[in-house]
Amino acid sequence: MEVSQQDQYIVIELGTEKYALKISEVYEIIKKQKITAVPNSKAFLEGVTNIRGKIVPIISLRKRFQLGETSVIHKARIVVVNHNEEMIGIVVDGVNQVIKFSDIQPSTEIVSGVDGSYFQGIGQSEEGFIGILNLEYVLVG
């Protein structure tokens, strides 16, 4: 995968694991707020919330990756992404930093115990390797 100097990524946290999203895919990052559950929805859909007058679906990345819930919620954030002209919120344990990778390799089939399809690559930084999320697969599957 070719690394562009302009490609910046936001590093998000799920427990001790770190993942990255292209900054160009991120609309905004907000504190976790009240989410209204939607009955008979997918297991990873937390529900919906109102962001500036728009009803936005919110998914839990923890549930999407089939990780257990966490008791640490004070750092939890909603990363709002723009996907196919629709805003979607992703609940993460925390947002770490903006980063540029020195090298990006194609992802392997199994990464951190999570299906490799969730990743478009593995970025190398000073902190080590970070899985770059494939937003399309994470949101739609």
PDB file of C-alpha atoms in Angstrom:
ATOM      1  CA  MET A   1       0.000   0.000   0.000  1.00  0.00           C
ATOM      2  CA  GLU A   2       1.446   3.335  -1.012  1.00  0.00           C
ATOM      3  CA  VAL A   3       1.945   5.898   1.751  1.00  0.00           C
ATOM      4  CA  SER A   4       1.121   9.474   0.869  1.00  0.00           C
ATOM      5  CA  GLN A   5       2.674  12.289   2.856  1.00  0.00           C
ATOM      6  CA  GLN A   6      -0.797  13.853   3.167  1.00  0.00           C
ATOM      7  CA  ASP A   7      -2.398  10.740   4.686  1.00  0.00           C
ATOM      8  CA  GLN A   8      -3.002  11.393   8.352  1.00  0.00           C
ATOM      9  CA  TYR A   9      -4.788   8.999  10.653  1.00  0.00           C
ATOM     10  CA  ILE A  10      -6.652   9.285  13.936  1.00  0.00           C
ATOM     11  CA  VAL A  11      -5.598   6.626  16.441  1.00  0.00           C
ATOM     12  CA  ILE A  12      -8.506   5.201  18.429  1.00  0.00           C
ATOM     13  CA  GLU A  13      -8.412   2.858  21.412  1.00  0.00           C
ATOM     14  CA  LEU A  14     -10.334  -0.252  22.370  1.00  0.00           C
ATOM     15  CA  GLY A  15      -8.906  -1.351  25.696  1.00  0.00           C
ATOM     16  CA  THR A  16      -5.166  -1.775  25.189  1.00  0.00           C
ATOM     17  CA  GLU A  17      -5.482  -2.144  21.406  1.00  0.00           C
ATOM     18  CA  LYS A  18      -4.988   0.773  19.031  1.00  0.00           C
ATOM     19  CA  TYR A  19      -6.520   1.160  15.595  1.00  0.00           C
ATOM     20  CA  ALA A  20      -6.457   3.949  13.023  1.00  0.00           C
ATOM     21  CA  LEU A  21      -8.957   5.687  10.770  1.00  0.00           C
ATOM     22  CA  LYS A  22      -8.046   7.957   7.868  1.00  0.00           C
ATOM     23  CA  ILE A  23      -8.560  11.521   9.029  1.00  0.00           C
ATOM     24  CA  SER A  24     -10.351  12.270   5.743  1.00  0.00           C
ATOM     25  CA  GLU A  25     -13.091   9.768   6.769  1.00  0.00           C
ATOM     26  CA  VAL A  26     -13.691  11.466  10.140  1.00  0.00           C
ATOM     27  CA  TYR A  27     -16.294  14.226  10.364  1.00  0.00           C
ATOM     28  CA  GLU A  28     -15.913  14.991  14.078  1.00  0.00           C
ATOM     29  CA  ILE A  29     -15.207  13.489  17.489  1.00  0.00           C
ATOM     30  CA  ILE A  30     -17.618  14.110  20.360  1.00  0.00           C
ATOM     31  CA  LYS A  31     -18.024  12.940  23.950  1.00  0.00           C
ATOM     32  CA  LYS A  32     -20.311   9.956  24.387  1.00  0.00           C
ATOM     33  CA  GLN A  33     -23.868  11.140  24.857  1.00  0.00           C
ATOM     34  CA  LYS A  34     -27.308   9.641  25.365  1.00  0.00           C
ATOM     35  CA  ILE A  35     -28.034   6.944  22.798  1.00  0.00           C
ATOM     36  CA  THR A  36     -31.567   5.674  22.181  1.00  0.00           C
ATOM     37  CA  ALA A  37     -31.748   1.931  21.534  1.00  0.00           C
ATOM     38  CA  VAL A  38     -33.372   0.647  18.348  1.00  0.00           C
ATOM     39  CA  PRO A  39     -35.306  -2.620  18.826  1.00  0.00           C
ATOM     40  CA  ASN A  40     -34.579  -5.611  16.552  1.00  0.00           C
ATOM     41  CA  SER A  41     -31.402  -4.049  15.148  1.00  0.00           C
ATOM     42  CA  LYS A  42     -27.978  -5.566  14.514  1.00  0.00           C
ATOM     43  CA  ALA A  43     -26.126  -6.580  17.685  1.00  0.00           C
ATOM     44  CA  PHE A  44     -23.390  -3.964  17.204  1.00  0.00           C
ATOM     45  CA  LEU A  45     -25.846  -1.065  16.678  1.00  0.00           C
ATOM     46  CA  GLU A  46     -25.979   0.853  19.959  1.00  0.00           C
ATOM     47  CA  GLY A  47     -28.894   2.936  18.717  1.00  0.00           C
ATOM     48  CA  VAL A  48     -29.337   6.475  17.461  1.00  0.00           C
ATOM     49  CA  THR A  49     -28.546   9.930  18.795  1.00  0.00           C
ATOM     50  CA  ASN A  50     -29.198  13.519  17.801  1.00  0.00           C
ATOM     51  CA  ILE A  51     -26.158  15.428  16.550  1.00  0.00           C
ATOM     52  CA  ARG A  52     -26.973  19.013  15.598  1.00  0.00           C
ATOM     53  CA  GLY A  53     -30.538  18.155  14.651  1.00  0.00           C
ATOM     54  CA  LYS A  54     -29.632  15.029  12.641  1.00  0.00           C
ATOM     55  CA  ILE A  55     -30.534  11.525  13.740  1.00  0.00           C
ATOM     56  CA  VAL A  56     -27.284   9.535  13.530  1.00  0.00           C
ATOM     57  CA  PRO A  57     -26.930   5.746  13.924  1.00  0.00           C
ATOM     58  CA  ILE A  58     -24.290   4.779  16.495  1.00  0.00           C
ATOM     59  CA  ILE A  59     -22.363   1.504  16.381  1.00  0.00           C
ATOM     60  CA  SER A  60     -20.139   0.023  19.071  1.00  0.00           C
ATOM     61  CA  LEU A  61     -16.726  -0.972  17.762  1.00  0.00           C
ATOM     62  CA  ARG A  62     -16.329  -3.207  20.834  1.00  0.00           C
ATOM     63  CA  LYS A  63     -19.499  -5.126  19.941  1.00  0.00           C
ATOM     64  CA  ARG A  64     -18.536  -5.176  16.252  1.00  0.00           C
ATOM     65  CA  PHE A  65     -15.247  -6.848  17.163  1.00  0.00           C
ATOM     66  CA  GLN A  66     -17.048  -9.073  19.697  1.00  0.00           C
ATOM     67  CA  LEU A  67     -15.058  -7.742  22.616  1.00  0.00           C
ATOM     68  CA  GLY A  68     -16.578  -7.517  26.082  1.00  0.00           C
ATOM     69  CA  GLU A  69     -17.900  -4.251  27.449  1.00  0.00           C
ATOM     70  CA  THR A  70     -15.587  -2.062  29.496  1.00  0.00           C
ATOM     71  CA  SER A  71     -16.133  -0.306  32.793  1.00  0.00           C
ATOM     72  CA  VAL A  72     -13.951   2.630  31.729  1.00  0.00           C
ATOM     73  CA  ILE A  73     -16.408   4.989  30.061  1.00  0.00           C
ATOM     74  CA  HIS A  74     -15.074   8.424  31.029  1.00  0.00           C
ATOM     75  CA  LYS A  75     -12.737   8.467  27.998  1.00  0.00           C
ATOM     76  CA  ALA A  76     -15.340   7.016  25.599  1.00  0.00           C
ATOM     77  CA  ARG A  77     -15.911   9.039  22.459  1.00  0.00           C
ATOM     78  CA  ILE A  78     -18.132   8.918  19.417  1.00  0.00           C
ATOM     79  CA  VAL A  79     -16.141   9.219  16.211  1.00  0.00           C
ATOM     80  CA  VAL A  80     -18.566  10.528  13.595  1.00  0.00           C
ATOM     81  CA  VAL A  81     -17.624   9.401  10.102  1.00  0.00           C
ATOM     82  CA  ASN A  82     -19.040  10.352   6.738  1.00  0.00           C
ATOM     83  CA  HIS A  83     -19.843   7.125   4.901  1.00  0.00           C
ATOM     84  CA  ASN A  84     -21.636   7.238   1.524  1.00  0.00           C
ATOM     85  CA  GLU A  85     -22.944  10.750   2.300  1.00  0.00           C
ATOM     86  CA  GLU A  86     -24.403   9.526   5.611  1.00  0.00           C
ATOM     87  CA  MET A  87     -23.130  10.355   9.092  1.00  0.00           C
ATOM     88  CA  ILE A  88     -22.509   7.332  11.322  1.00  0.00           C
ATOM     89  CA  GLY A  89     -21.125   7.386  14.866  1.00  0.00           C
ATOM     90  CA  ILE A  90     -18.657   4.810  16.158  1.00  0.00           C
ATOM     91  CA  VAL A  91     -18.273   4.402  19.929  1.00  0.00           C
ATOM     92  CA  VAL A  92     -14.639   3.840  20.926  1.00  0.00           C
ATOM     93  CA  ASP A  93     -12.922   3.682  24.324  1.00  0.00           C
ATOM     94  CA  GLY A  94     -10.761   6.704  23.544  1.00  0.00           C
ATOM     95  CA  VAL A  95      -9.133   8.827  20.876  1.00  0.00           C
ATOM     96  CA  ASN A  96      -5.375   8.966  21.128  1.00  0.00           C
ATOM     97  CA  GLN A  97      -3.714  11.192  18.532  1.00  0.00           C
ATOM     98  CA  VAL A  98      -3.265  12.157  14.905  1.00  0.00           C
ATOM     99  CA  ILE A  99      -0.438  10.236  13.250  1.00  0.00           C
ATOM    100  CA  LYS A 100       1.337   9.699   9.945  1.00  0.00           C
ATOM    101  CA  PHE A 101       2.695   6.244   9.185  1.00  0.00           C
ATOM    102  CA  SER A 102       6.215   5.714   7.891  1.00  0.00           C
ATOM    103  CA  ASP A 103       5.122   2.487   6.185  1.00  0.00           C
ATOM    104  CA  ILE A 104       1.858   0.641   5.523  1.00  0.00           C
ATOM    105  CA  GLN A 105       1.746  -3.084   4.768  1.00  0.00           C
ATOM    106  CA  PRO A 106      -1.250  -5.127   3.568  1.00  0.00           C
ATOM    107  CA  SER A 107      -3.148  -6.688   6.473  1.00  0.00           C
ATOM    108  CA  THR A 108      -2.927 -10.380   7.230  1.00  0.00           C
ATOM    109  CA  GLU A 109      -5.944 -12.639   7.650  1.00  0.00           C
ATOM    110  CA  ILE A 110      -5.938 -12.545  11.438  1.00  0.00           C
ATOM    111  CA  VAL A 111      -4.981  -9.362  13.288  1.00  0.00           C
ATOM    112  CA  SER A 112      -5.300  -9.095  17.070  1.00  0.00           C
ATOM    113  CA  GLY A 113      -7.874 -11.876  17.062  1.00  0.00           C
ATOM    114  CA  VAL A 114     -10.191  -9.836  14.826  1.00  0.00           C
ATOM    115  CA  ASP A 115     -11.193 -10.825  11.269  1.00  0.00           C
ATOM    116  CA  GLY A 116      -8.569  -9.445   8.862  1.00  0.00           C
ATOM    117  CA  SER A 117     -11.302  -8.080   6.559  1.00  0.00           C
ATOM    118  CA  TYR A 118     -11.827  -5.263   9.059  1.00  0.00           C
ATOM    119  CA  PHE A 119      -8.405  -3.874   8.100  1.00  0.00           C
ATOM    120  CA  GLN A 120      -7.060  -2.280   4.957  1.00  0.00           C
ATOM    121  CA  GLY A 121      -3.500  -2.380   6.189  1.00  0.00           C
ATOM    122  CA  ILE A 122      -1.073  -2.259   9.087  1.00  0.00           C
ATOM    123  CA  GLY A 123       0.680   1.054   9.684  1.00  0.00           C
ATOM    124  CA  GLN A 124       4.134   1.334  11.204  1.00  0.00           C
ATOM    125  CA  SER A 125       4.887   4.255  13.510  1.00  0.00           C
ATOM    126  CA  GLU A 126       7.290   5.049  16.333  1.00  0.00           C
ATOM    127  CA  GLU A 127       4.797   3.391  18.734  1.00  0.00           C
ATOM    128  CA  GLY A 128       4.761   0.150  16.747  1.00  0.00           C
ATOM    129  CA  PHE A 129       2.174  -1.385  14.436  1.00  0.00           C
ATOM    130  CA  ILE A 130      -1.420  -0.122  14.273  1.00  0.00           C
ATOM    131  CA  GLY A 131      -4.254  -1.718  12.288  1.00  0.00           C
ATOM    132  CA  ILE A 132      -5.862   0.686   9.805  1.00  0.00           C
ATOM    133  CA  LEU A 133      -9.600   0.055   9.754  1.00  0.00           C
ATOM    134  CA  ASN A 134     -11.470  -0.706   6.539  1.00  0.00           C
ATOM    135  CA  LEU A 135     -14.418   1.596   7.255  1.00  0.00           C
ATOM    136  CA  GLU A 136     -16.655   0.013   4.609  1.00  0.00           C
ATOM    137  CA  TYR A 137     -16.321  -3.454   6.152  1.00  0.00           C
ATOM    138  CA  VAL A 138     -16.562  -2.199   9.754  1.00  0.00           C
ATOM    139  CA  LEU A 139     -19.826  -0.358   9.048  1.00  0.00           C
ATOM    140  CA  VAL A 140     -21.488  -2.681   6.537  1.00  0.00           C
ATOM    141  CA  GLY A 141     -19.658  -6.003   6.812  1.00  0.00           C
TER     142      GLY A 141
END
